[in-house]
Short mmCIF file of C-alpha atoms in Angstrom, two decimals:
data_model
loop_
_atom_site.label_atom_id
_atom_site.label_comp_id
_atom_site.label_asym_id
_atom_site.label_seq_id
_atom_site.Cartn_x
_atom_site.Cartn_y
_atom_site.Cartn_z
CA GLN A 1 -13.75 -0.39 4.73
CA SER A 2 -13.04 2.97 6.28
CA VAL A 3 -10.57 5.25 4.56
CA LEU A 4 -8.44 8.17 5.54
CA THR A 5 -9.52 11.56 4.21
CA GLN A 6 -7.21 13.48 1.90
CA PRO A 7 -7.89 16.46 -0.37
CA PRO A 8 -8.36 15.21 -3.95
CA SER A 9 -5.92 17.73 -5.34
CA ALA A 10 -3.13 20.11 -4.44
CA SER A 11 -0.92 22.38 -6.49
CA GLY A 12 2.04 24.69 -6.30
CA THR A 13 4.67 26.38 -8.37
CA PRO A 14 8.31 25.27 -8.55
CA GLY A 15 10.16 26.14 -5.37
CA GLN A 16 7.00 26.48 -3.28
CA ARG A 17 6.13 24.44 -0.19
CA VAL A 18 2.99 22.32 -0.34
CA THR A 19 1.24 20.42 2.44
CA ILE A 20 -1.12 17.47 2.02
CA SER A 21 -3.37 16.52 4.92
CA CYS A 22 -4.64 13.11 5.98
CA SER A 23 -7.45 12.79 8.50
CA GLY A 24 -8.29 9.59 10.34
CA SER A 25 -9.57 8.43 13.70
CA SER A 26 -8.36 7.36 17.10
CA SER A 27 -8.16 3.71 15.98
CA ASN A 28 -5.81 4.32 13.06
CA ILE A 29 -3.78 7.55 12.89
CA GLY A 30 -4.50 8.33 16.52
CA SER A 31 -2.84 5.15 17.75
CA ASN A 32 -0.39 4.15 15.01
CA THR A 33 2.32 5.64 12.86
CA VAL A 34 1.57 6.91 9.37
CA SER A 35 3.27 6.10 6.09
CA TRP A 36 3.13 8.04 2.84
CA TYR A 37 3.46 6.75 -0.72
CA GLN A 38 4.20 8.50 -3.98
CA GLN A 39 2.78 7.09 -7.20
CA LEU A 40 4.11 8.54 -10.43
CA PRO A 41 1.89 8.09 -13.48
CA GLY A 42 1.83 4.49 -14.70
CA THR A 43 4.09 3.16 -11.96
CA ALA A 44 3.81 1.26 -8.69
CA PRO A 45 3.60 3.18 -5.40
CA LYS A 46 6.88 4.05 -3.69
CA LEU A 47 7.46 4.51 0.03
CA LEU A 48 8.09 8.17 0.84
CA ILE A 49 7.67 8.43 4.62
CA TYR A 50 7.40 5.73 7.30
CA GLY A 51 6.98 5.88 11.06
CA THR A 52 5.10 9.20 10.57
CA ASN A 53 8.25 11.28 10.01
CA GLN A 54 11.08 9.01 8.83
CA ARG A 55 12.52 9.13 5.33
CA PRO A 56 13.88 5.99 3.65
CA SER A 57 17.33 6.38 2.20
CA GLY A 58 17.19 8.07 -1.16
CA VAL A 59 14.16 10.23 -0.40
CA PRO A 60 15.13 13.93 -0.45
CA GLU A 61 15.03 15.92 2.79
CA ARG A 62 12.46 18.28 1.31
CA PHE A 63 9.85 15.58 1.96
CA SER A 64 8.71 15.54 5.59
CA GLY A 65 5.89 14.03 7.61
CA SER A 66 4.16 14.94 10.84
CA LYS A 67 1.16 14.00 12.94
CA SER A 68 -1.08 15.64 15.50
CA GLY A 69 -3.84 13.64 17.14
CA THR A 70 -5.86 11.88 14.44
CA SER A 71 -4.44 13.87 11.52
CA ALA A 72 -1.18 13.64 9.61
CA SER A 73 0.53 15.82 7.04
CA LEU A 74 3.05 15.47 4.27
CA ALA A 75 5.04 18.57 3.42
CA ILE A 76 7.02 18.99 0.23
CA GLY A 77 9.42 21.89 0.20
CA GLY A 78 11.18 23.33 -2.83
CA LEU A 79 8.59 21.84 -5.19
CA GLN A 80 9.97 20.34 -8.40
CA SER A 81 8.24 19.29 -11.62
CA GLU A 82 9.12 15.63 -10.96
CA ASP A 83 7.06 15.77 -7.76
CA GLU A 84 3.91 15.74 -9.87
CA ALA A 85 2.27 12.51 -8.75
CA ASP A 86 -0.46 10.97 -6.60
CA TYR A 87 0.24 10.82 -2.86
CA TYR A 88 -1.37 8.41 -0.42
CA CYS A 89 -1.28 8.17 3.36
CA ALA A 90 -1.80 4.88 5.19
CA ALA A 91 -2.07 3.56 8.73
CA TRP A 92 -2.96 0.32 10.49
CA GLY A 93 -6.47 0.27 11.94
CA ASP A 94 -6.52 -1.36 15.37
CA SER A 95 -10.27 -1.93 15.62
CA LEU A 96 -10.64 -3.34 12.09
CA LYS A 97 -7.34 -5.23 12.16
CA ALA A 98 -6.83 -3.85 8.67
CA TRP A 99 -4.78 -1.27 6.80
CA VAL A 100 -6.54 1.89 5.73
CA PHE A 101 -5.37 4.13 2.91
CA GLY A 102 -6.18 7.71 2.14
CA GLU A 103 -8.20 8.45 -0.99
CA GLY A 104 -5.13 9.99 -2.62
CA THR A 105 -4.10 13.54 -3.52
CA LYS A 106 -3.09 14.47 -7.04
CA LEU A 107 -0.29 17.02 -6.88
CA THR A 108 0.11 19.35 -9.83
CA VAL A 109 3.20 21.48 -10.29
CA LEU A 110 2.08 24.60 -12.14
CA GLU B 1 18.05 -5.72 -4.68
CA VAL B 2 14.52 -6.43 -3.49
CA GLN B 3 12.25 -7.67 -6.26
CA LEU B 4 8.59 -8.60 -6.15
CA LEU B 5 7.15 -10.11 -9.31
CA GLU B 6 3.40 -10.67 -9.53
CA SER B 7 1.78 -13.04 -11.99
CA GLY B 8 -1.52 -14.79 -12.59
CA GLY B 9 -3.71 -11.87 -13.58
CA GLY B 10 -6.04 -11.94 -16.55
CA LEU B 11 -9.62 -11.85 -17.74
CA VAL B 12 -12.15 -13.89 -15.77
CA GLN B 13 -15.94 -14.07 -15.81
CA PRO B 14 -18.02 -12.92 -12.83
CA GLY B 15 -18.23 -15.73 -10.31
CA GLY B 16 -14.95 -17.20 -11.49
CA SER B 17 -11.66 -17.80 -9.71
CA LEU B 18 -8.06 -16.75 -10.16
CA ARG B 19 -4.85 -17.30 -8.20
CA LEU B 20 -2.21 -14.60 -8.06
CA SER B 21 1.43 -15.27 -7.21
CA CYS B 22 4.19 -12.98 -6.08
CA ALA B 23 7.77 -14.23 -6.38
CA ALA B 24 10.08 -12.46 -3.94
CA SER B 25 13.86 -12.10 -4.04
CA GLY B 26 16.60 -9.94 -2.59
CA PHE B 27 15.54 -10.29 1.05
CA THR B 28 14.82 -13.00 3.62
CA PHE B 29 11.21 -13.65 2.62
CA SER B 30 10.38 -15.74 5.67
CA SER B 31 11.25 -12.84 8.00
CA TYR B 32 8.64 -10.41 6.69
CA ALA B 33 4.90 -10.12 6.67
CA MET B 34 3.45 -9.52 3.22
CA SER B 35 0.37 -7.91 1.78
CA TRP B 36 -1.77 -7.43 -1.32
CA VAL B 37 -2.99 -3.97 -2.29
CA ARG B 38 -5.17 -3.25 -5.31
CA GLN B 39 -6.00 -0.26 -7.46
CA ALA B 40 -9.12 -0.13 -9.61
CA PRO B 41 -8.74 1.74 -12.92
CA GLY B 42 -8.47 5.46 -12.22
CA LYS B 43 -8.99 4.95 -8.49
CA GLY B 44 -6.94 5.00 -5.33
CA LEU B 45 -5.12 2.29 -3.42
CA GLU B 46 -7.16 -0.27 -1.49
CA TRP B 47 -5.55 -2.71 0.93
CA VAL B 48 -6.81 -6.25 0.30
CA SER B 49 -5.07 -8.72 2.59
CA GLY B 50 -2.02 -9.37 4.75
CA ILE B 51 -0.21 -12.36 6.21
CA ASP B 52 2.37 -12.79 8.97
CA THR B 53 5.80 -14.36 8.55
CA ARG B 54 4.73 -17.97 9.05
CA GLY B 55 1.30 -17.75 7.49
CA GLY B 56 -0.44 -18.39 10.79
CA THR B 57 -2.22 -15.04 10.97
CA THR B 58 -4.07 -13.50 8.08
CA TYR B 59 -5.97 -10.26 7.65
CA TYR B 60 -8.60 -9.24 5.10
CA ALA B 61 -10.51 -6.18 3.99
CA ASP B 62 -14.25 -6.52 4.53
CA SER B 63 -14.76 -6.26 0.76
CA VAL B 64 -12.97 -9.57 0.13
CA LYS B 65 -13.49 -11.49 3.37
CA GLY B 66 -14.85 -14.97 2.70
CA ARG B 67 -13.95 -14.83 -1.01
CA PHE B 68 -10.17 -14.30 -1.06
CA THR B 69 -7.49 -16.35 0.70
CA ILE B 70 -3.94 -15.21 1.21
CA SER B 71 -1.15 -17.73 1.75
CA ARG B 72 2.60 -18.07 1.42
CA ASP B 73 5.23 -20.71 0.76
CA ASN B 74 8.45 -19.67 2.48
CA SER B 75 10.35 -22.54 0.86
CA LYS B 76 9.53 -21.02 -2.54
CA ASN B 77 9.71 -17.34 -1.49
CA THR B 78 6.25 -16.89 -2.92
CA LEU B 79 3.08 -15.13 -1.80
CA TYR B 80 -0.34 -16.12 -3.12
CA LEU B 81 -3.84 -14.71 -3.35
CA GLN B 82 -6.63 -17.14 -4.18
CA MET B 83 -9.61 -15.15 -5.43
CA ASN B 84 -13.01 -16.83 -5.67
CA SER B 85 -16.52 -15.58 -6.50
CA LEU B 86 -15.02 -12.69 -8.39
CA ARG B 87 -17.11 -9.61 -9.06
CA ALA B 88 -16.82 -6.74 -11.52
CA GLU B 89 -15.73 -4.49 -8.66
CA ASP B 90 -12.68 -6.69 -8.09
CA THR B 91 -11.27 -5.44 -11.41
CA ALA B 92 -7.96 -3.81 -10.52
CA VAL B 93 -4.20 -3.94 -10.66
CA TYR B 94 -3.09 -6.10 -7.75
CA TYR B 95 0.20 -5.20 -6.09
CA CYS B 96 2.25 -7.39 -3.82
CA ALA B 97 3.94 -5.40 -1.04
CA LYS B 98 6.59 -6.20 1.56
CA TRP B 99 5.25 -5.30 5.01
CA SER B 100 8.03 -4.09 7.27
CA ARG B 101 7.90 -3.30 10.95
CA ILE B 102 10.17 -1.44 13.37
CA SER B 103 9.11 -2.62 16.81
CA SER B 104 11.03 0.05 18.72
CA PHE B 105 8.58 2.73 17.64
CA ASP B 106 5.70 0.60 16.40
CA ALA B 107 6.13 1.56 12.77
CA ASP B 108 4.48 -0.59 10.11
CA TYR B 109 4.81 0.25 6.44
CA PHE B 110 5.12 -1.16 2.92
CA ASP B 111 8.69 -0.56 1.83
CA TYR B 112 8.73 -2.42 -1.48
CA TRP B 113 6.04 -2.96 -4.09
CA GLY B 114 5.83 -5.11 -7.18
CA GLN B 115 4.79 -3.75 -10.57
CA GLY B 116 1.35 -5.26 -10.29
CA THR B 117 -0.81 -7.69 -12.25
CA LEU B 118 -4.11 -6.71 -13.84
CA VAL B 119 -7.25 -8.65 -13.00
CA THR B 120 -10.30 -7.96 -15.16
CA VAL B 121 -13.66 -9.42 -14.17
CA SER B 122 -16.07 -9.21 -17.06
CA SER B 123 -18.39 -11.34 -19.12
#
C-alpha cells in the first residue's frame, strides 16, 4: 500500500516553531483533505487536525495545518515539552479506495 | 463520552485465525463508518480496513485483502475484524477508530480511537 512521505524526525527548543511535512500524490492529498494525529508514547493516536486545517475542540491554537498541491504541513508554534510525540498525516486515496498514512515523524523537544 | 473498547487479541500460530471486536458507546454507532488501523511493534500506523454505516460497503488494504473481513452489528454497537491465514507480519496492536465525515467540505478523519488490542502471530 502506498504511504505518505514524512521526515522521520524533527526537533526544536521550547518556544520555537516547528513544521512537519507530508508529501503525497494527486490521488490522495491532491484531491482530499488531510488529517493529522498525535501519538504520545504508549498511548493511542489522537486527532490533532482534520479537514486539512481544522482543530477539534481542545486542541491548542498553536497547532495548525495547511496544504499546497500534493503536500501538507503541520506547524507547531510555541513548542512545549509535552509536544514530544510521534505525528502522522493521513488522507483518503481515491484510486486505491483506501486510507494512506504517513510514515510518522518523531518530534523531540530539546 | 465516546468510548471504543477492543478485545479478542492474543497469541496465534501462523496460518491461524482470530476475531477482534470493538464495543462502541457514547455516540450513535449506526450513523458512523468505522475502521481498523494497526501498528506493528516500533512501527508507524497502517490502515487495515473500513466499513460504511450499514455494513454494505467495505474497504481493505492490499496487505489483508482476501484474508481479513470487517463487519458490524449495529444492534450491538460492535465492530468486528475476522482475521484468517495470519502471518508473522500481521503482528501489531489493532486499533478501532470512528470514521467521521463532514460532507460540506469533503473532510474524512478518525476522531476517536480505542486503546488497542495486541495480536501476536508466532509459533
